[in-house]
Amino acid sequence: MSEKIFSLLSGIIFGVGLVLSGMTNPEKVIGFLSITHNWDASLIFVMGGAIIVTAPFFYILRNRNRSSLGFDIKLPKKIDLDKKLIIGSSLFGIGWGLVGLCPGPAVSSIALLEPITLIFLLAMLVGILTSKYI
Amino acid sequence: MYNFTPISALTGGIIIGCAVVLYFYTTGRLAGISGIFANTFTSKVNRSSNILFLLGLVLGPLGYFYFSKTHVNFEITNSYFLIIIAGFLVGFGTRMGGGCTSGHGICGISRISVRSIIATVTFIFTGMLTVFILQQYGIYL
């Protein structure tokens, strides 16, 4: 039960952070990706701010194999740089650059009551289901 | 620099980092949103927790707007064609590449995962290239 409460709480905190960071506005993301014209470096500060918090914690917790609630800690084991990683990330970047939305802000923008994001999320789901066939 | 908001960006980023730490410390899982979103629809494992995390992603901003009595801008293309293509590529690409801005960009980089560093450099590069090309056609200014 408490695992569900902490999942909800983590989502709430993550969502507040996204809104405060400005990244729920696709225009801000496009501003960051627009390296040659009116560049807006804010996104680097969002990622940097998150990483200065998470990096020390992941380091401290690196040898633990159980979470505080007793769940197995699951970390990605893959280390090879395969084609899927590069092609998949390239395609994600193209989609990200087309409209300025990635999965987190796309979900959070439901709170902004913008119907257009529901179409994005539906298309994203179709993409996810399609990826099962490759 | 244009529209640069380093203070709010850093503050928001630190709060996002706290969420990632809390989620990992309690559940033992990485807060990669593309994975949580995909698993909600494709896997029965931890389904209710995944749904609750996504619900939180919506409730957090709603609560913030309610208590701060503020609103934020939302400016996006009005082309449904672009939205649909972009959504598909984001869904397909993040699953094929195993993560998005949160999973690779925050969790992966802070774990010093070489795969995530390469993935992040790749999607930022193709994102910048895409915006550059769109700008040549006058879609973004």
mmCIF file of N, CA, C and O in Angstrom, chain A residues 34-123:
data_model
loop_
_atom_site.group_PDB
_atom_site.id
_atom_site.type_symbol
_atom_site.label_atom_id
_atom_site.label_comp_id
_atom_site.label_asym_id
_atom_site.label_seq_id
_atom_site.Cartn_x
_atom_site.Cartn_y
_atom_site.Cartn_z
ATOM 1 N N SER A 34 16.554 25.198 -30.369
ATOM 2 C CA SER A 34 16.857 26.175 -31.416
ATOM 3 C C SER A 34 18.246 26.769 -31.178
ATOM 4 O O SER A 34 18.397 27.914 -30.782
ATOM 5 N N ILE A 35 19.253 25.979 -31.466
ATOM 6 C CA ILE A 35 20.623 26.358 -31.098
ATOM 7 C C ILE A 35 21.155 27.536 -31.931
ATOM 8 O O ILE A 35 21.987 28.311 -31.475
ATOM 9 N N THR A 36 20.628 27.686 -33.154
ATOM 10 C CA THR A 36 21.178 28.729 -34.034
ATOM 11 C C THR A 36 20.421 30.045 -33.965
ATOM 12 O O THR A 36 20.827 31.026 -34.565
ATOM 13 N N HIS A 37 19.283 30.084 -33.244
ATOM 14 C CA HIS A 37 18.449 31.289 -33.283
ATOM 15 C C HIS A 37 17.740 31.475 -31.945
ATOM 16 O O HIS A 37 16.990 30.593 -31.519
ATOM 17 N N ASN A 38 17.990 32.591 -31.249
ATOM 18 C CA ASN A 38 17.327 32.879 -29.967
ATOM 19 C C ASN A 38 17.409 31.709 -28.985
ATOM 20 O O ASN A 38 16.408 31.287 -28.407
ATOM 21 N N TRP A 39 18.581 31.171 -28.790
ATOM 22 C CA TRP A 39 18.746 29.980 -27.960
ATOM 23 C C TRP A 39 18.365 30.246 -26.501
ATOM 24 O O TRP A 39 18.723 31.278 -25.932
ATOM 25 N N ASP A 40 17.628 29.330 -25.892
ATOM 26 C CA ASP A 40 17.215 29.427 -24.491
ATOM 27 C C ASP A 40 17.777 28.204 -23.759
ATOM 28 O O ASP A 40 17.309 27.088 -23.942
ATOM 29 N N ALA A 41 18.805 28.433 -22.921
ATOM 30 C CA ALA A 41 19.521 27.315 -22.288
ATOM 31 C C ALA A 41 18.820 26.754 -21.051
ATOM 32 O O ALA A 41 19.356 25.867 -20.385
ATOM 33 N N SER A 42 17.595 27.222 -20.749
ATOM 34 C CA SER A 42 16.937 26.833 -19.490
ATOM 35 C C SER A 42 16.901 25.318 -19.264
ATOM 36 O O SER A 42 17.107 24.846 -18.135
ATOM 37 N N LEU A 43 16.663 24.550 -20.330
ATOM 38 C CA LEU A 43 16.523 23.096 -20.164
ATOM 39 C C LEU A 43 17.775 22.461 -19.534
ATOM 40 O O LEU A 43 17.661 21.508 -18.754
ATOM 41 N N ILE A 44 18.935 23.014 -19.839
ATOM 42 C CA ILE A 44 20.175 22.485 -19.239
ATOM 43 C C ILE A 44 20.131 22.655 -17.716
ATOM 44 O O ILE A 44 20.572 21.779 -16.967
ATOM 45 N N PHE A 45 19.561 23.783 -17.272
ATOM 46 C CA PHE A 45 19.462 24.024 -15.830
ATOM 47 C C PHE A 45 18.460 23.085 -15.165
ATOM 48 O O PHE A 45 18.622 22.736 -13.996
ATOM 49 N N VAL A 46 17.431 22.687 -15.905
ATOM 50 C CA VAL A 46 16.462 21.732 -15.359
ATOM 51 C C VAL A 46 17.144 20.376 -15.169
ATOM 52 O O VAL A 46 17.116 19.785 -14.084
ATOM 53 N N MET A 47 17.791 19.902 -16.236
ATOM 54 C CA MET A 47 18.474 18.601 -16.142
ATOM 55 C C MET A 47 19.597 18.666 -15.121
ATOM 56 O O MET A 47 19.777 17.740 -14.312
ATOM 57 N N GLY A 48 20.346 19.773 -15.133
ATOM 58 C CA GLY A 48 21.452 19.935 -14.192
ATOM 59 C C GLY A 48 20.958 19.953 -12.748
ATOM 60 O O GLY A 48 21.531 19.297 -11.877
ATOM 61 N N GLY A 49 19.875 20.707 -12.505
ATOM 62 C CA GLY A 49 19.303 20.788 -11.157
ATOM 63 C C GLY A 49 18.880 19.421 -10.652
ATOM 64 O O GLY A 49 19.111 19.056 -9.491
ATOM 65 N N ALA A 50 18.264 18.636 -11.546
ATOM 66 C CA ALA A 50 17.824 17.291 -11.157
ATOM 67 C C ALA A 50 19.034 16.405 -10.875
ATOM 68 O O ALA A 50 19.076 15.699 -9.859
ATOM 69 N N ILE A 51 20.037 16.478 -11.749
ATOM 70 C CA ILE A 51 21.190 15.577 -11.627
ATOM 71 C C ILE A 51 22.023 15.886 -10.374
ATOM 72 O O ILE A 51 22.532 14.958 -9.725
ATOM 73 N N ILE A 52 22.123 17.171 -9.977
ATOM 74 C CA ILE A 52 22.915 17.447 -8.759
ATOM 75 C C ILE A 52 22.238 16.843 -7.524
ATOM 76 O O ILE A 52 22.896 16.585 -6.521
ATOM 77 N N VAL A 53 20.926 16.606 -7.605
ATOM 78 C CA VAL A 53 20.238 15.938 -6.489
ATOM 79 C C VAL A 53 20.368 14.419 -6.615
ATOM 80 O O VAL A 53 20.702 13.725 -5.648
ATOM 81 N N THR A 54 20.113 13.898 -7.831
ATOM 82 C CA THR A 54 20.040 12.441 -7.986
ATOM 83 C C THR A 54 21.414 11.761 -7.974
ATOM 84 O O THR A 54 21.542 10.677 -7.395
ATOM 85 N N ALA A 55 22.423 12.401 -8.574
ATOM 86 C CA ALA A 55 23.726 11.729 -8.701
ATOM 87 C C ALA A 55 24.300 11.294 -7.343
ATOM 88 O O ALA A 55 24.699 10.133 -7.193
ATOM 89 N N PRO A 56 24.340 12.191 -6.315
ATOM 90 C CA PRO A 56 24.900 11.744 -5.036
ATOM 91 C C PRO A 56 24.077 10.609 -4.421
ATOM 92 O O PRO A 56 24.653 9.680 -3.836
ATOM 93 N N PHE A 57 22.744 10.662 -4.584
ATOM 94 C CA PHE A 57 21.909 9.606 -4.006
ATOM 95 C C PHE A 57 22.135 8.269 -4.685
ATOM 96 O O PHE A 57 22.243 7.232 -4.036
ATOM 97 N N PHE A 58 22.218 8.268 -6.022
ATOM 98 C CA PHE A 58 22.484 7.010 -6.722
ATOM 99 C C PHE A 58 23.858 6.465 -6.312
ATOM 100 O O PHE A 58 24.054 5.252 -6.215
ATOM 101 N N TYR A 59 24.797 7.376 -6.056
ATOM 102 C CA TYR A 59 26.133 6.926 -5.641
ATOM 103 C C TYR A 59 26.071 6.295 -4.250
ATOM 104 O O TYR A 59 26.594 5.197 -4.026
ATOM 105 N N ILE A 60 25.396 6.974 -3.318
ATOM 106 C CA ILE A 60 25.294 6.466 -1.938
ATOM 107 C C ILE A 60 24.558 5.124 -1.906
ATOM 108 O O ILE A 60 24.926 4.210 -1.166
ATOM 109 N N LEU A 61 23.521 5.015 -2.756
ATOM 110 C CA LEU A 61 22.667 3.816 -2.727
ATOM 111 C C LEU A 61 23.156 2.729 -3.682
ATOM 112 O O LEU A 61 22.472 1.737 -3.884
ATOM 113 N N ARG A 62 24.372 2.909 -4.264
ATOM 114 C CA ARG A 62 24.786 2.043 -5.374
ATOM 115 C C ARG A 62 24.904 0.571 -4.995
ATOM 116 O O ARG A 62 24.710 -0.303 -5.828
ATOM 117 N N ASN A 63 25.222 0.290 -3.740
ATOM 118 C CA ASN A 63 25.414 -1.107 -3.359
ATOM 119 C C ASN A 63 24.180 -1.751 -2.729
ATOM 120 O O ASN A 63 24.233 -2.898 -2.300
ATOM 121 N N ARG A 64 23.100 -1.007 -2.642
ATOM 122 C CA ARG A 64 21.885 -1.568 -2.058
ATOM 123 C C ARG A 64 21.167 -2.418 -3.085
ATOM 124 O O ARG A 64 21.154 -2.113 -4.269
ATOM 125 N N ASN A 65 20.577 -3.514 -2.629
ATOM 126 C CA ASN A 65 19.774 -4.277 -3.575
ATOM 127 C C ASN A 65 18.309 -4.323 -3.189
ATOM 128 O O ASN A 65 17.496 -4.932 -3.858
ATOM 129 N N ARG A 66 17.986 -3.633 -2.064
ATOM 130 C CA ARG A 66 16.573 -3.519 -1.699
ATOM 131 C C ARG A 66 16.229 -2.076 -1.370
ATOM 132 O O ARG A 66 17.040 -1.348 -0.787
ATOM 133 N N SER A 67 15.007 -1.677 -1.748
ATOM 134 C CA SER A 67 14.577 -0.310 -1.450
ATOM 135 C C SER A 67 14.143 -0.229 0.013
ATOM 136 O O SER A 67 14.049 -1.241 0.697
ATOM 137 N N SER A 68 13.860 0.991 0.487
ATOM 138 C CA SER A 68 13.478 1.165 1.892
ATOM 139 C C SER A 68 12.199 0.398 2.221
ATOM 140 O O SER A 68 11.981 0.015 3.357
ATOM 141 N N LEU A 69 11.351 0.170 1.219
ATOM 142 C CA LEU A 69 10.110 -0.583 1.457
ATOM 143 C C LEU A 69 10.299 -2.078 1.198
ATOM 144 O O LEU A 69 9.344 -2.844 1.217
ATOM 145 N N GLY A 70 11.543 -2.494 0.920
ATOM 146 C CA GLY A 70 11.842 -3.913 0.779
ATOM 147 C C GLY A 70 11.688 -4.475 -0.623
ATOM 148 O O GLY A 70 11.659 -5.691 -0.803
ATOM 149 N N PHE A 71 11.599 -3.594 -1.627
ATOM 150 C CA PHE A 71 11.495 -4.086 -3.004
ATOM 151 C C PHE A 71 12.879 -4.253 -3.622
ATOM 152 O O PHE A 71 13.805 -3.511 -3.297
ATOM 153 N N ASP A 72 12.989 -5.241 -4.522
ATOM 154 C CA ASP A 72 14.255 -5.417 -5.239
ATOM 155 C C ASP A 72 14.553 -4.174 -6.059
ATOM 156 O O ASP A 72 13.667 -3.641 -6.728
ATOM 157 N N ILE A 73 15.798 -3.715 -6.001
ATOM 158 C CA ILE A 73 16.187 -2.569 -6.813
ATOM 159 C C ILE A 73 16.510 -3.068 -8.214
ATOM 160 O O ILE A 73 17.347 -3.961 -8.392
ATOM 161 N N LYS A 74 15.787 -2.523 -9.190
ATOM 162 C CA LYS A 74 15.977 -2.975 -10.580
ATOM 163 C C LYS A 74 16.652 -1.874 -11.372
ATOM 164 O O LYS A 74 16.089 -0.815 -11.581
ATOM 165 N N LEU A 75 17.857 -2.144 -11.815
ATOM 166 C CA LEU A 75 18.579 -1.165 -12.636
ATOM 167 C C LEU A 75 18.870 -1.797 -13.998
ATOM 168 O O LEU A 75 19.059 -3.008 -14.091
ATOM 169 N N PRO A 76 18.897 -0.973 -15.046
ATOM 170 C CA PRO A 76 19.193 -1.522 -16.375
ATOM 171 C C PRO A 76 20.569 -2.201 -16.375
ATOM 172 O O PRO A 76 21.529 -1.658 -15.834
ATOM 173 N N LYS A 77 20.634 -3.394 -16.978
ATOM 174 C CA LYS A 77 21.901 -4.132 -16.969
ATOM 175 C C LYS A 77 22.689 -3.967 -18.263
ATOM 176 O O LYS A 77 23.884 -4.196 -18.307
ATOM 177 N N LYS A 78 21.981 -3.593 -19.330
ATOM 178 C CA LYS A 78 22.640 -3.468 -20.634
ATOM 179 C C LYS A 78 23.773 -2.455 -20.580
ATOM 180 O O LYS A 78 23.628 -1.389 -19.993
ATOM 181 N N ILE A 79 24.886 -2.765 -21.193
ATOM 182 C CA ILE A 79 25.951 -1.773 -21.290
ATOM 183 C C ILE A 79 26.432 -1.552 -22.727
ATOM 184 O O ILE A 79 27.146 -0.601 -23.000
ATOM 185 N N ASP A 80 26.021 -2.445 -23.640
ATOM 186 C CA ASP A 80 26.511 -2.293 -25.022
ATOM 187 C C ASP A 80 25.735 -1.196 -25.752
ATOM 188 O O ASP A 80 24.565 -0.947 -25.490
ATOM 189 N N LEU A 81 26.441 -0.515 -26.659
ATOM 190 C CA LEU A 81 25.819 0.548 -27.450
ATOM 191 C C LEU A 81 25.311 -0.069 -28.740
ATOM 192 O O LEU A 81 26.051 -0.228 -29.698
ATOM 193 N N ASP A 82 24.035 -0.474 -28.744
ATOM 194 C CA ASP A 82 23.527 -1.150 -29.933
ATOM 195 C C ASP A 82 22.782 -0.188 -30.855
ATOM 196 O O ASP A 82 22.549 0.969 -30.529
ATOM 197 N N LYS A 83 22.422 -0.722 -32.035
ATOM 198 C CA LYS A 83 21.716 0.084 -33.046
ATOM 199 C C LYS A 83 20.397 0.599 -32.515
ATOM 200 O O LYS A 83 19.981 1.714 -32.806
ATOM 201 N N LYS A 84 19.712 -0.249 -31.725
ATOM 202 C CA LYS A 84 18.394 0.135 -31.211
ATOM 203 C C LYS A 84 18.479 1.402 -30.372
ATOM 204 O O LYS A 84 17.621 2.278 -30.458
ATOM 205 N N LEU A 85 19.526 1.505 -29.557
ATOM 206 C CA LEU A 85 19.699 2.679 -28.690
ATOM 207 C C LEU A 85 19.849 3.939 -29.537
ATOM 208 O O LEU A 85 19.206 4.965 -29.278
ATOM 209 N N ILE A 86 20.704 3.846 -30.551
ATOM 210 C CA ILE A 86 21.002 5.027 -31.374
ATOM 211 C C ILE A 86 19.819 5.399 -32.271
ATOM 212 O O ILE A 86 19.400 6.567 -32.322
ATOM 213 N N ILE A 87 19.245 4.390 -32.963
ATOM 214 C CA ILE A 87 18.123 4.688 -33.870
ATOM 215 C C ILE A 87 16.907 5.152 -33.071
ATOM 216 O O ILE A 87 16.261 6.148 -33.400
ATOM 217 N N GLY A 88 16.603 4.434 -31.973
ATOM 218 C CA GLY A 88 15.459 4.810 -31.142
ATOM 219 C C GLY A 88 15.600 6.223 -30.599
ATOM 220 O O GLY A 88 14.670 7.033 -30.675
ATOM 221 N N SER A 89 16.776 6.550 -30.053
ATOM 222 C CA SER A 89 16.988 7.886 -29.493
ATOM 223 C C SER A 89 16.933 8.956 -30.579
ATOM 224 O O SER A 89 16.433 10.057 -30.343
ATOM 225 N N SER A 90 17.436 8.611 -31.777
ATOM 226 C CA SER A 90 17.375 9.571 -32.887
ATOM 227 C C SER A 90 15.926 9.879 -33.248
ATOM 228 O O SER A 90 15.553 11.048 -33.423
ATOM 229 N N LEU A 91 15.099 8.820 -33.341
ATOM 230 C CA LEU A 91 13.692 9.017 -33.696
ATOM 231 C C LEU A 91 12.972 9.810 -32.612
ATOM 232 O O LEU A 91 12.168 10.704 -32.895
ATOM 233 N N PHE A 92 13.273 9.493 -31.344
ATOM 234 C CA PHE A 92 12.667 10.244 -30.242
ATOM 235 C C PHE A 92 13.028 11.723 -30.369
ATOM 236 O O PHE A 92 12.163 12.598 -30.242
ATOM 237 N N GLY A 93 14.281 12.014 -30.650
ATOM 238 C CA GLY A 93 14.725 13.407 -30.774
ATOM 239 C C GLY A 93 14.001 14.148 -31.887
ATOM 240 O O GLY A 93 13.639 15.318 -31.732
ATOM 241 N N ILE A 94 13.761 13.439 -33.006
ATOM 242 C CA ILE A 94 13.039 14.072 -34.122
ATOM 243 C C ILE A 94 11.612 14.421 -33.678
ATOM 244 O O ILE A 94 11.137 15.539 -33.883
ATOM 245 N N GLY A 95 10.934 13.466 -33.029
ATOM 246 C CA GLY A 95 9.574 13.728 -32.545
ATOM 247 C C GLY A 95 9.551 14.858 -31.526
ATOM 248 O O GLY A 95 8.659 15.716 -31.531
ATOM 249 N N TRP A 96 10.560 14.876 -30.654
ATOM 250 C CA TRP A 96 10.684 15.909 -29.606
ATOM 251 C C TRP A 96 10.851 17.283 -30.256
ATOM 252 O O TRP A 96 10.217 18.260 -29.863
ATOM 253 N N GLY A 97 11.683 17.340 -31.289
ATOM 254 C CA GLY A 97 11.951 18.601 -31.975
ATOM 255 C C GLY A 97 10.773 19.091 -32.820
ATOM 256 O O GLY A 97 10.612 20.281 -33.036
ATOM 257 N N LEU A 98 9.936 18.151 -33.287
ATOM 258 C CA LEU A 98 8.811 18.542 -34.142
ATOM 259 C C LEU A 98 7.818 19.437 -33.408
ATOM 260 O O LEU A 98 7.313 20.400 -33.963
ATOM 261 N N VAL A 99 7.517 19.089 -32.122
ATOM 262 C CA VAL A 99 6.529 19.915 -31.409
ATOM 263 C C VAL A 99 6.976 20.364 -30.017
ATOM 264 O O VAL A 99 6.305 21.181 -29.391
ATOM 265 N N GLY A 100 8.074 19.835 -29.496
ATOM 266 C CA GLY A 100 8.552 20.278 -28.183
ATOM 267 C C GLY A 100 7.960 19.544 -27.003
ATOM 268 O O GLY A 100 7.966 20.060 -25.882
ATOM 269 N N LEU A 101 7.433 18.329 -27.249
ATOM 270 C CA LEU A 101 6.875 17.563 -26.125
ATOM 271 C C LEU A 101 7.610 16.246 -25.955
ATOM 272 O O LEU A 101 7.856 15.535 -26.930
ATOM 273 N N CYS A 102 7.980 15.908 -24.709
ATOM 274 C CA CYS A 102 8.468 14.568 -24.409
ATOM 275 C C CYS A 102 7.478 13.955 -23.410
ATOM 276 O O CYS A 102 6.542 14.621 -22.972
ATOM 277 N N PRO A 103 7.636 12.673 -23.043
ATOM 278 C CA PRO A 103 6.570 12.004 -22.293
ATOM 279 C C PRO A 103 6.129 12.686 -20.983
ATOM 280 O O PRO A 103 4.928 12.802 -20.730
ATOM 281 N N GLY A 104 7.061 13.147 -20.154
ATOM 282 C CA GLY A 104 6.680 13.750 -18.868
ATOM 283 C C GLY A 104 5.791 14.978 -19.049
ATOM 284 O O GLY A 104 4.646 15.005 -18.568
ATOM 285 N N PRO A 105 6.290 16.006 -19.737
ATOM 286 C CA PRO A 105 5.472 17.192 -19.968
ATOM 287 C C PRO A 105 4.166 16.882 -20.717
ATOM 288 O O PRO A 105 3.153 17.532 -20.478
ATOM 289 N N ALA A 106 4.192 15.875 -21.614
ATOM 290 C CA ALA A 106 2.967 15.537 -22.345
ATOM 291 C C ALA A 106 1.887 15.064 -21.375
ATOM 292 O O ALA A 106 0.723 15.457 -21.480
ATOM 293 N N VAL A 107 2.274 14.226 -20.389
ATOM 294 C CA VAL A 107 1.290 13.760 -19.402
ATOM 295 C C VAL A 107 0.867 14.925 -18.504
ATOM 296 O O VAL A 107 -0.321 15.151 -18.271
ATOM 297 N N SER A 108 1.848 15.707 -18.018
ATOM 298 C CA SER A 108 1.522 16.806 -17.104
ATOM 299 C C SER A 108 0.639 17.859 -17.763
ATOM 300 O O SER A 108 -0.159 18.507 -17.088
ATOM 301 N N SER A 109 0.778 18.039 -19.076
ATOM 302 C CA SER A 109 -0.027 19.106 -19.696
ATOM 303 C C SER A 109 -1.502 18.762 -19.782
ATOM 304 O O SER A 109 -2.301 19.624 -20.145
ATOM 305 N N ILE A 110 -1.879 17.529 -19.397
ATOM 306 C CA ILE A 110 -3.311 17.241 -19.246
ATOM 307 C C ILE A 110 -3.906 18.235 -18.238
ATOM 308 O O ILE A 110 -5.030 18.705 -18.386
ATOM 309 N N ALA A 111 -3.086 18.609 -17.223
ATOM 310 C CA ALA A 111 -3.534 19.552 -16.198
ATOM 311 C C ALA A 111 -3.791 20.942 -16.770
ATOM 312 O O ALA A 111 -4.490 21.744 -16.156
ATOM 313 N N LEU A 112 -3.209 21.235 -17.934
ATOM 314 C CA LEU A 112 -3.411 22.553 -18.544
ATOM 315 C C LEU A 112 -4.680 22.572 -19.390
ATOM 316 O O LEU A 112 -5.019 23.587 -19.987
ATOM 317 N N LEU A 113 -5.368 21.420 -19.423
ATOM 318 C CA LEU A 113 -6.629 21.295 -20.157
ATOM 319 C C LEU A 113 -6.476 21.687 -21.621
ATOM 320 O O LEU A 113 -7.307 22.391 -22.181
ATOM 321 N N GLU A 114 -5.399 21.234 -22.224
ATOM 322 C CA GLU A 114 -5.191 21.478 -23.650
ATOM 323 C C GLU A 114 -5.512 20.194 -24.404
ATOM 324 O O GLU A 114 -4.763 19.225 -24.319
ATOM 325 N N PRO A 115 -6.629 20.146 -25.133
ATOM 326 C CA PRO A 115 -7.047 18.898 -25.792
ATOM 327 C C PRO A 115 -6.003 18.354 -26.760
ATOM 328 O O PRO A 115 -5.917 17.142 -26.966
ATOM 329 N N ILE A 116 -5.176 19.245 -27.320
ATOM 330 C CA ILE A 116 -4.215 18.808 -28.328
ATOM 331 C C ILE A 116 -3.206 17.801 -27.749
ATOM 332 O O ILE A 116 -2.710 16.923 -28.456
ATOM 333 N N THR A 117 -2.949 17.896 -26.433
ATOM 334 C CA THR A 117 -1.988 16.959 -25.845
ATOM 335 C C THR A 117 -2.560 15.543 -25.782
ATOM 336 O O THR A 117 -1.814 14.573 -25.770
ATOM 337 N N LEU A 118 -3.885 15.420 -25.740
ATOM 338 C CA LEU A 118 -4.491 14.087 -25.718
ATOM 339 C C LEU A 118 -4.236 13.392 -27.054
ATOM 340 O O LEU A 118 -4.007 12.177 -27.095
ATOM 341 N N ILE A 119 -4.247 14.153 -28.128
ATOM 342 C CA ILE A 119 -3.964 13.585 -29.452
ATOM 343 C C ILE A 119 -2.501 13.137 -29.496
ATOM 344 O O ILE A 119 -2.184 12.057 -29.990
ATOM 345 N N PHE A 120 -1.625 13.967 -28.922
ATOM 346 C CA PHE A 120 -0.209 13.599 -28.855
ATOM 347 C C PHE A 120 -0.043 12.292 -28.067
ATOM 348 O O PHE A 120 0.665 11.380 -28.499
ATOM 349 N N LEU A 121 -0.693 12.207 -26.899
ATOM 350 C CA LEU A 121 -0.554 11.013 -26.045
ATOM 351 C C LEU A 121 -1.096 9.764 -26.741
ATOM 352 O O LEU A 121 -0.526 8.677 -26.613
ATOM 353 N N LEU A 122 -2.183 9.926 -27.483
ATOM 354 C CA LEU A 122 -2.761 8.796 -28.210
ATOM 355 C C LEU A 122 -1.784 8.313 -29.293
ATOM 356 O O LEU A 122 -1.550 7.109 -29.436
ATOM 357 N N ALA A 123 -1.202 9.269 -30.026
ATOM 358 C CA ALA A 123 -0.218 8.919 -31.065
ATOM 359 C C ALA A 123 1.006 8.266 -30.422
ATOM 360 O O ALA A 123 1.591 7.322 -30.960
#
